[in-house]
Coordinates of C-alpha atoms in Angstrom, one line a residue:
X1 CA 0.0 0.0 0.0
X2 CA 1.3 3.4 -0.9
X3 CA 1.1 6.7 1.0
X4 CA -1.9 7.6 -1.1
X5 CA -3.9 4.6 0.2
X6 CA -4.0 2.8 -3.1
X7 CA -3.3 -0.9 -3.8
X8 CA -1.2 -0.2 -6.9
X9 CA 0.9 2.8 -7.6
X10 CA 3.0 3.4 -10.7
X11 CA 5.8 5.8 -10.5
X12 CA 8.1 7.1 -13.2
X13 CA 11.7 6.0 -13.0
X14 CA 13.1 9.0 -14.8
X15 CA 13.0 12.3 -13.0
X16 CA 11.5 15.4 -14.7
X17 CA 8.2 16.9 -15.7
X18 CA 8.3 15.5 -19.2
X19 CA 8.6 11.9 -17.9
X20 CA 5.1 10.9 -16.7
X21 CA 4.4 7.5 -15.1
X22 CA 3.0 5.3 -17.8
X23 CA 1.0 2.0 -17.7
X24 CA 1.1 0.0 -20.9
X25 CA -1.2 -2.7 -22.1
X26 CA 0.3 -4.4 -25.2
X27 CA -0.5 -7.5 -27.3
X28 CA 2.4 -9.8 -27.8
X29 CA 1.6 -10.1 -31.6
X30 CA 0.5 -7.7 -34.3
X31 CA -3.2 -7.3 -34.3
X32 CA -4.6 -6.5 -37.8
X33 CA -8.2 -7.8 -37.8
X34 CA -11.1 -5.4 -37.2
X35 CA -12.6 -5.5 -33.7
X36 CA -9.7 -7.6 -32.3
X37 CA -9.0 -6.6 -28.7
X38 CA -5.7 -4.8 -28.0
X39 CA -6.2 -4.3 -24.2
X40 CA -8.8 -3.9 -21.6
X41 CA -9.3 -2.6 -18.1
X42 CA -12.0 -4.4 -16.1
X43 CA -13.7 -3.0 -13.0
X44 CA -15.8 -5.0 -10.5
X45 CA -16.2 -6.3 -7.0
X46 CA -16.9 -9.6 -5.2
X47 CA -20.5 -10.0 -6.6
X48 CA -18.9 -11.6 -9.6
X49 CA -15.4 -13.0 -9.4
X50 CA -15.2 -13.6 -13.1
X51 CA -17.3 -11.1 -15.0
X52 CA -16.4 -7.4 -15.2
X53 CA -19.0 -4.8 -14.1
X54 CA -17.5 -2.0 -16.1
X55 CA -14.8 -2.0 -18.8
X56 CA -12.6 0.1 -21.0
X57 CA -11.6 -1.8 -24.1
X58 CA -9.3 -0.9 -27.0
X59 CA -9.9 -2.7 -30.2
X60 CA -8.5 -2.6 -33.8
X61 CA -10.9 -0.1 -35.4
X62 CA -10.1 -0.9 -39.0
X63 CA -7.8 -3.1 -41.0
X64 CA -4.2 -2.6 -40.1
X65 CA -1.5 -3.1 -42.7
X66 CA 1.7 -1.9 -40.9
X67 CA 3.2 -0.3 -37.9
X68 CA 2.4 3.0 -39.5
X69 CA -1.3 2.1 -39.8
X70 CA -2.9 1.2 -36.5
X71 CA -6.5 2.5 -36.3
X72 CA -7.9 2.0 -32.8
X73 CA -11.3 2.3 -31.3
X74 CA -12.0 2.7 -27.5
X75 CA -15.2 1.2 -26.1
X76 CA -16.7 2.2 -22.7
X77 CA -19.1 -0.3 -21.1
X78 CA -20.9 -0.7 -17.8
X79 CA -23.6 -2.9 -16.3
X80 CA -27.2 -1.6 -16.1
X81 CA -29.3 -1.9 -13.0
X82 CA -30.9 -5.3 -12.7
X83 CA -28.3 -7.0 -15.0
X84 CA -25.0 -8.7 -14.8
X85 CA -24.1 -8.2 -18.5
X86 CA -21.8 -5.4 -19.8
X87 CA -23.5 -2.9 -22.1
X88 CA -21.6 -0.7 -24.5
X89 CA -22.4 3.0 -23.7
X90 CA -19.8 5.0 -25.6
X91 CA -17.3 4.4 -28.4
X92 CA -14.5 6.6 -29.8
X93 CA -13.7 5.5 -33.3
X94 CA -10.2 5.7 -34.9
X95 CA -11.4 8.7 -37.0
X96 CA -12.3 10.7 -33.9
X97 CA -16.1 10.2 -34.1
X98 CA -17.7 9.7 -30.7
X99 CA -20.9 7.6 -30.4
X100 CA -23.1 7.6 -27.3
X101 CA -25.6 4.8 -27.5
X102 CA -24.3 3.7 -30.9
X103 CA -21.3 1.7 -31.9
X104 CA -21.2 3.3 -35.4
X105 CA -21.0 7.1 -35.0
X106 CA -21.4 8.9 -38.3
X107 CA -20.3 12.3 -37.0
X108 CA -17.9 13.9 -34.5
X109 CA -20.7 13.5 -31.9
X110 CA -23.5 11.0 -32.6
X111 CA -26.0 10.5 -29.9
X112 CA -28.6 7.7 -30.2
X113 CA -31.3 8.7 -27.7
X114 CA -32.2 12.0 -26.1
X115 CA -29.9 14.9 -25.4
X116 CA -30.2 17.3 -22.5
X117 CA -28.5 20.6 -22.7
X118 CA -28.8 22.9 -19.7
X119 CA -27.4 26.5 -20.0
X120 CA -29.8 28.4 -17.9
X121 CA -31.9 29.5 -20.9
X122 CA -33.8 26.3 -21.5
X123 CA -37.6 26.5 -21.5
X124 CA -40.5 24.8 -23.3
X125 CA -40.8 25.9 -27.0
X126 CA -37.2 27.2 -27.3
X127 CA -34.9 26.2 -30.1
X128 CA -31.2 25.5 -30.2
X129 CA -29.3 28.2 -32.1
X130 CA -25.6 28.7 -32.7
X131 CA -23.5 31.8 -32.9
X132 CA -20.8 32.3 -35.6
X133 CA -18.4 30.2 -33.5
X134 CA -20.8 27.2 -33.3
X135 CA -21.6 27.7 -29.6
X136 CA -25.2 26.6 -29.1
X137 CA -27.7 28.1 -26.7
X138 CA -31.5 27.9 -26.2
X139 CA -33.4 30.8 -27.7
X140 CA -37.0 31.8 -28.5
X141 CA -37.9 31.6 -32.2
X142 CA -39.7 34.7 -33.3
X143 CA -41.6 35.7 -36.4
X144 CA -39.0 38.4 -37.1
X145 CA -36.3 35.7 -37.5
X146 CA -34.9 35.5 -41.0
X147 CA -36.8 33.1 -43.3
X148 CA -39.4 32.4 -40.6
X149 CA -43.0 31.8 -41.7
X150 CA -45.7 32.8 -39.2
X151 CA -48.9 30.7 -38.6
X152 CA -50.8 34.0 -38.5
X153 CA -49.4 35.4 -41.8
X154 CA -46.3 37.4 -42.9
X155 CA -46.0 40.9 -44.1
X156 CA -43.4 42.4 -46.4
X157 CA -43.2 39.4 -48.7
X158 CA -42.2 39.8 -52.3
X159 CA -43.9 37.9 -55.1
X160 CA -41.5 35.4 -56.6
X161 CA -39.1 35.7 -53.7
X162 CA -41.2 34.7 -50.7
X163 CA -43.3 31.7 -51.4
X164 CA -44.2 28.1 -50.4
X165 CA -43.1 25.7 -53.1
X166 CA -40.2 24.3 -54.9
X167 CA -37.6 25.9 -57.2
X168 CA -36.8 22.9 -59.3
X169 CA -39.9 22.6 -61.5
X170 CA -41.2 19.8 -59.2
X171 CA -44.8 20.3 -57.9
X172 CA -45.4 20.6 -54.2
X173 CA -48.4 18.4 -53.3
X174 CA -50.6 18.9 -50.2
X175 CA -52.7 16.0 -49.0

């Protein structure tokens, strides 16, 4: 036991700020197949001596052809209440896409399920808007917003410029 009260402590052997303590998990062979495990950290207690209750797993994210091509995904899993089976919760793909609730994120942040953003401005009927830097906040959508159509009518419209319809010679059908 160390002075910090931990069961395992890793210290660097080379003095200096640029020499951090490092823990390495490495396969003894080259792993080239997609989804092959590279290393994992399991968490658990005495309820189950063999099955992890949470896990961080690194896998080969795509085909690997050489030491200069090692795409890696990181998978975060835990066990839901009332279960003893690990469930993947979040994945970071080799291309930087992050998926929460999906193993195949198609964007830098891909959330499968609901999203809750609290910034102090949230309220029923508000919409998420971004500023020029891409920072989002909750705002009220008003009839004076650019390109907004009001349910009670609009004024200041120009024939041929402001209309409901299409611009590609395809009819707009209402049913």
